[in-house]
Amino acid sequence: VINFNKSLNLFIKTDVAKYVEAFDSGEIFDRAVLAGAINHGLLDAIFTSKGFANDGLFALAKILEDVSGVCGNSRNFFLVSCGMFGKALERFNKNNFFVEDVYEKIRNGVAIGAVAHTEKSGGSDHRIFKTRLTRSNTGDFVLNGHKTWITFAGIADYFLVSCFLGEDLVFVLVPKSSLGIEIKLIESLSGNRGSGIADINFDGVVIQKNQIMPSMCDESKWPIFEWIFSVGRVLAASSAIGLIKASIKMSFLRLKSRESFGKKLIESQVWQQELAEMSSQLRAIECLRDISLNYLDEFKYDFLNSDCSMVKNIASNLAIQAAQMNVRVHGAYGYLESEPPNRLLREAVSFEFIEGTNYVLNRKIFAQISGQMIVQSGKNK
Ligand SMILES: Cc1cc2nc3c(=O)[nH]c(=O)nc-3n(C[C@H](O)[C@H](O)[C@H](O)COP(=O)(O)OP(=O)(O)OC[C@H]3O[C@@H](n4cnc5c(N)ncnc54)[C@H](O)[C@@H]3O)c2cc1C
């Protein structure tokens, strides 16, 4: 653990911190960050041992937390390529040489992956998605459709694309080099500017059977779709935790150094109250995140447990509040786009949307609450 923490610190210092401004100005993610992660053994910590799919999830959560406080664009590499993409392949690569081969490339840092789910018609409701996989005359499949807002699409080597096959929503694993793929970067992003966020068009892309991921988790009858996004939500919460910690720390340092009305701002009880409240909520969120990580780690996966959604929701809300407080603490200076408080706020706002918007996840949480109440009222009769 000591070596891991040391390596992580060193990685952030030598390979991440120097890119923050360049990435925020729109320069696309540099694979040198990935090379640094390999050199410091971070990919080995994330993808520990083949066949034990969730080993390394805790290491990944810690990496996300620490990197997120410094550089949101580097964080996105760990969140999407290692987390949602890499961990999904690790879990579902059994007896599929193609998936196993791509997984090895991710594990060794040779390739980057992206998860393509959202469509122009609206990301929250997949039932209205138009991307489809149909059978071709030759017995293969053909993929047609359009995805938008895909983090790392501008740089990734492989995409996990959600699409309908008949009535089923499945994921297909598609190399970027496939014929019929067109990628267009999204301009004028508010934050996450170095993450190669792009639209992808799939026009008659030929897909073979071994590119189609299984649609169900092995140990439960729930779809792989739920599993990928549950992992994404817990990791998004870890990212939010990192951003909250960075905002609190930045605020504290500013309050300690700035004087007003004859005393340091930190001596004001108003700011002490804000910091105390923020830190208390942060602690509660960390506990729920750890419970959710355990829950994923032990494969206790069933639809009714919505801890992963809960922690994503409350962590993202607090991240936005903490980033706003940090801007407030810095006064007008916090309003400057080139300064860290402003960047943290722009990045925090995206947590509301990623891996399912907070309102939409609340539907899942409400389903669990109402289900429990119905069961409870039956027992009390
Ligand atoms: C920085 C960033 C990175 C992203 N990266 C990816 C990626 O890598 N891959 C990917 O597939 N997508 C990605 N997305 C897209 C993201 O997943 C979507 O933005 C999200 O799913 C919401 O979809 P939408 O933006 O179309 O909002 P909409 O679905 O149009 O929703 C609009 C608003 O209405 C609310 N709403 C929707 N339905 C309901 C309802 N039934 N009840 C109450 N309120 C509702 C939503 O909460 C939201 O506030 C990214 C987005 C951002 C900002």
Coordinates of N, CA, C and O and ligand atoms in Angstrom, one line a residue, residues 75-76 79-80 84 114-125 127-129 147-153 160 162 171 189 191-193 195 197-198 229 346-347 349-361 363, ligand 1:
R75 N -8.0 12.2 -15.3 CA -9.0 11.4 -14.6 C -9.9 10.6 -15.5 O -10.2 9.5 -15.3
N76 N -10.3 11.3 -16.6 CA -11.2 10.7 -17.5 C -10.6 9.4 -18.2 O -11.4 8.5 -18.5
L79 N -11.2 6.8 -15.6 CA -12.6 6.5 -15.4 C -13.2 5.7 -16.6 O -13.9 4.7 -16.4
V80 N -12.9 6.1 -17.8 CA -13.6 5.5 -18.9 C -12.8 4.3 -19.5 O -13.3 3.2 -19.5
M84 N -14.7 1.8 -16.8 CA -15.9 1.2 -17.5 C -15.6 0.3 -18.6 O -16.1 -0.8 -18.8
A114 N -13.2 3.6 -25.2 CA -14.3 4.5 -24.9 C -15.6 3.8 -24.9 O -15.8 2.7 -25.5
V115 N -16.6 4.4 -24.1 CA -17.9 3.7 -24.0 C -18.9 4.7 -24.7 O -19.1 5.8 -24.3
A116 N -19.5 4.1 -25.7 CA -20.4 5.0 -26.6 C -21.9 4.6 -26.4 O -22.3 3.6 -26.9
H117 N -22.6 5.4 -25.6 CA -23.9 5.1 -25.3 C -24.9 6.2 -25.7 O -25.9 5.9 -26.3
T118 N -24.6 7.4 -25.3 CA -25.6 8.6 -25.5 C -25.8 8.8 -27.0 O -24.9 8.7 -27.8
E119 N -27.1 9.2 -27.3 CA -27.5 9.6 -28.7 C -28.1 10.9 -28.7 O -28.5 11.4 -27.6
K120 N -28.2 11.5 -29.9 CA -28.7 12.9 -30.0 C -30.1 13.0 -29.5 O -30.6 14.0 -29.0
S121 N -30.9 11.9 -29.6 CA -32.3 12.0 -29.3 C -32.5 12.2 -27.7 O -33.6 12.3 -27.3
G122 N -31.4 12.1 -27.0 CA -31.5 12.3 -25.5 C -30.9 11.1 -24.8 O -31.3 9.9 -25.1
G123 N -29.9 11.3 -23.9 CA -29.1 10.3 -23.4 C -29.8 9.5 -22.3 O -29.4 8.3 -22.0
S124 N -30.9 10.0 -21.7 CA -31.4 9.4 -20.5 C -32.3 8.2 -20.8 O -32.4 7.3 -19.9
D125 N -32.9 8.1 -21.9 CA -33.8 7.0 -22.2 C -33.3 6.2 -23.3 O -33.5 6.5 -24.5
R127 N -34.5 3.6 -24.6 CA -35.5 3.0 -25.4 C -35.8 3.7 -26.7 O -36.3 3.2 -27.7
I128 N -35.4 5.0 -26.7 CA -35.6 5.8 -28.0 C -34.3 5.8 -28.8 O -34.2 6.5 -29.8
F129 N -33.3 5.0 -28.4 CA -32.0 5.0 -29.2 C -32.3 4.4 -30.6 O -33.1 3.5 -30.7
K147 N -23.6 8.2 -32.2 CA -23.4 8.4 -30.8 C -22.8 9.8 -30.6 O -22.1 10.3 -31.4
T148 N -23.1 10.4 -29.4 CA -22.6 11.7 -29.2 C -22.1 11.8 -27.7 O -22.4 11.0 -26.9
W149 N -21.3 12.8 -27.5 CA -20.7 13.1 -26.2 C -19.8 12.0 -25.7 O -19.8 11.7 -24.5
I150 N -19.1 11.3 -26.6 CA -18.3 10.2 -26.2 C -16.9 10.6 -25.7 O -16.0 11.0 -26.6
T151 N -16.7 10.5 -24.4 CA -15.4 10.8 -23.9 C -14.3 9.9 -24.5 O -14.4 8.7 -24.5
F152 N -13.2 10.6 -24.9 CA -12.0 9.9 -25.5 C -12.3 9.3 -26.9 O -11.4 8.6 -27.4
A153 N -13.5 9.5 -27.5 CA -13.7 9.0 -28.8 C -12.7 9.6 -29.8 O -12.3 8.9 -30.8
L160 N -16.8 0.6 -26.9 CA -17.9 -0.3 -26.5 C -19.2 0.4 -26.9 O -19.5 1.5 -26.3
S162 N -23.3 0.7 -27.3 CA -24.6 0.1 -27.0 C -25.5 0.3 -28.2 O -25.4 1.3 -28.9
F171 N -24.0 -4.6 -26.0 CA -22.8 -3.8 -26.3 C -21.9 -4.5 -27.3 O -21.8 -5.8 -27.2
L189 N -16.4 23.1 -25.6 CA -16.8 22.4 -24.3 C -16.5 23.4 -23.1 O -15.5 24.1 -23.2
G191 N -15.9 22.3 -19.9 CA -14.7 21.7 -19.2 C -14.4 20.4 -19.9 O -14.8 20.1 -21.0
N192 N -13.5 19.6 -19.3 CA -13.1 18.3 -19.9 C -12.6 18.5 -21.3 O -12.8 17.7 -22.2
R193 N -11.9 19.6 -21.6 CA -11.6 20.0 -23.0 C -10.6 19.1 -23.6 O -10.5 19.1 -24.9
S195 N -10.3 15.9 -23.3 CA -10.7 14.5 -23.3 C -11.2 13.9 -24.6 O -11.8 12.8 -24.6
I197 N -13.7 14.5 -26.5 CA -15.2 14.2 -26.5 C -15.7 14.4 -27.9 O -15.4 15.5 -28.5
A198 N -16.4 13.4 -28.5 CA -16.7 13.5 -29.9 C -18.0 12.8 -30.2 O -18.5 12.0 -29.4
F229 N -22.5 0.5 -15.9 CA -22.9 1.8 -15.4 C -22.8 1.9 -13.9 O -22.5 3.0 -13.3
R346 N -16.2 24.1 -13.5 CA -16.6 23.6 -14.8 C -16.6 22.1 -14.9 O -17.5 21.5 -15.5
E347 N -15.6 21.5 -14.3 CA -15.5 20.0 -14.3 C -16.6 19.4 -13.4 O -17.2 18.4 -13.7
V349 N -19.6 20.4 -12.7 CA -20.9 20.4 -13.2 C -21.2 19.2 -14.1 O -22.3 18.6 -14.1
S350 N -20.1 18.7 -14.7 CA -20.4 17.5 -15.6 C -20.7 16.2 -14.8 O -21.3 15.3 -15.3
F351 N -20.4 16.2 -13.5 CA -20.7 15.0 -12.7 C -22.2 14.8 -12.6 O -22.7 13.7 -12.4
E352 N -23.0 15.9 -12.7 CA -24.4 15.8 -12.7 C -24.9 14.9 -13.9 O -25.9 14.2 -13.7
F353 N -24.2 14.9 -15.0 CA -24.7 14.2 -16.2 C -24.1 12.8 -16.4 O -24.8 12.0 -16.9
I354 N -22.8 12.7 -16.0 CA -22.1 11.4 -16.5 C -22.7 10.2 -15.8 O -23.1 10.3 -14.6
E355 N -22.7 9.1 -16.5 CA -23.1 7.7 -16.0 C -24.6 7.8 -15.5 O -25.0 7.1 -14.5
G356 N -25.4 8.6 -16.1 CA -26.8 8.7 -15.8 C -27.0 10.0 -15.0 O -26.3 10.3 -14.1
T357 N -28.0 10.8 -15.4 CA -28.2 12.1 -14.7 C -28.8 11.9 -13.4 O -29.4 10.8 -13.1
N358 N -28.6 12.8 -12.5 CA -29.1 12.6 -11.1 C -30.6 12.4 -11.0 O -31.1 11.5 -10.3
Y359 N -31.4 13.1 -11.8 CA -32.8 12.9 -11.8 C -33.2 11.5 -12.2 O -34.1 10.9 -11.7
V360 N -32.5 11.1 -13.3 CA -32.8 9.7 -13.8 C -32.4 8.6 -12.8 O -33.2 7.7 -12.6
L361 N -31.3 8.8 -12.2 CA -30.9 7.8 -11.2 C -31.8 7.9 -10.0 O -32.1 6.8 -9.3
R363 N -34.9 8.0 -10.2 CA -36.0 7.1 -10.5 C -35.7 5.7 -10.0 O -36.5 5.0 -9.4
Ligands
LIG1 C1 -18.3 15.8 -19.9 C2 -19.3 14.7 -20.4 C3 -18.8 13.5 -20.8 C4 -19.7 12.5 -21.2 N1 -19.1 11.3 -21.6 C5 -19.9 10.3 -22.2 C6 -19.4 9.1 -22.6 O1 -18.2 8.8 -22.5 N2 -20.3 8.2 -23.2 C7 -21.6 8.4 -23.3 O2 -22.3 7.6 -23.8 N3 -22.1 9.6 -22.9 C8 -21.3 10.6 -22.3 N4 -21.9 11.8 -21.9 C9 -23.3 12.0 -22.0 C10 -24.1 11.8 -20.8 O3 -24.1 10.4 -20.5 C11 -25.5 12.4 -21.0 O4 -25.3 13.8 -21.0 C12 -26.5 12.0 -20.0 O5 -26.8 10.6 -20.2 C13 -27.8 12.8 -20.2 O6 -28.3 12.8 -21.5 P1 -28.6 14.1 -22.2 O7 -27.5 15.1 -22.0 O8 -29.1 13.8 -23.6 O9 -29.9 14.7 -21.3 P2 -31.4 14.4 -21.5 O10 -31.6 12.9 -21.5 O11 -31.9 15.2 -22.6 O12 -32.0 15.0 -20.1 C14 -32.1 16.4 -20.0 C15 -32.5 16.7 -18.5 O13 -33.8 16.1 -18.2 C16 -33.7 15.2 -17.1 N5 -34.5 14.1 -17.3 C17 -34.5 13.2 -18.3 N6 -35.4 12.2 -18.2 C18 -36.1 12.5 -17.1 C19 -37.2 11.9 -16.4 N7 -37.8 10.8 -16.8 N8 -37.6 12.5 -15.2 C20 -37.0 13.7 -14.7 N9 -36.0 14.3 -15.4 C21 -35.5 13.7 -16.5 C22 -32.2 14.9 -17.0 O14 -31.9 14.6 -15.6 C23 -31.5 16.1 -17.5 O15 -31.3 17.0 -16.5 C24 -21.0 12.7 -21.3 C25 -21.5 14.0 -20.9 C26 -20.7 15.0 -20.5 C27 -21.2 16.3 -20.0

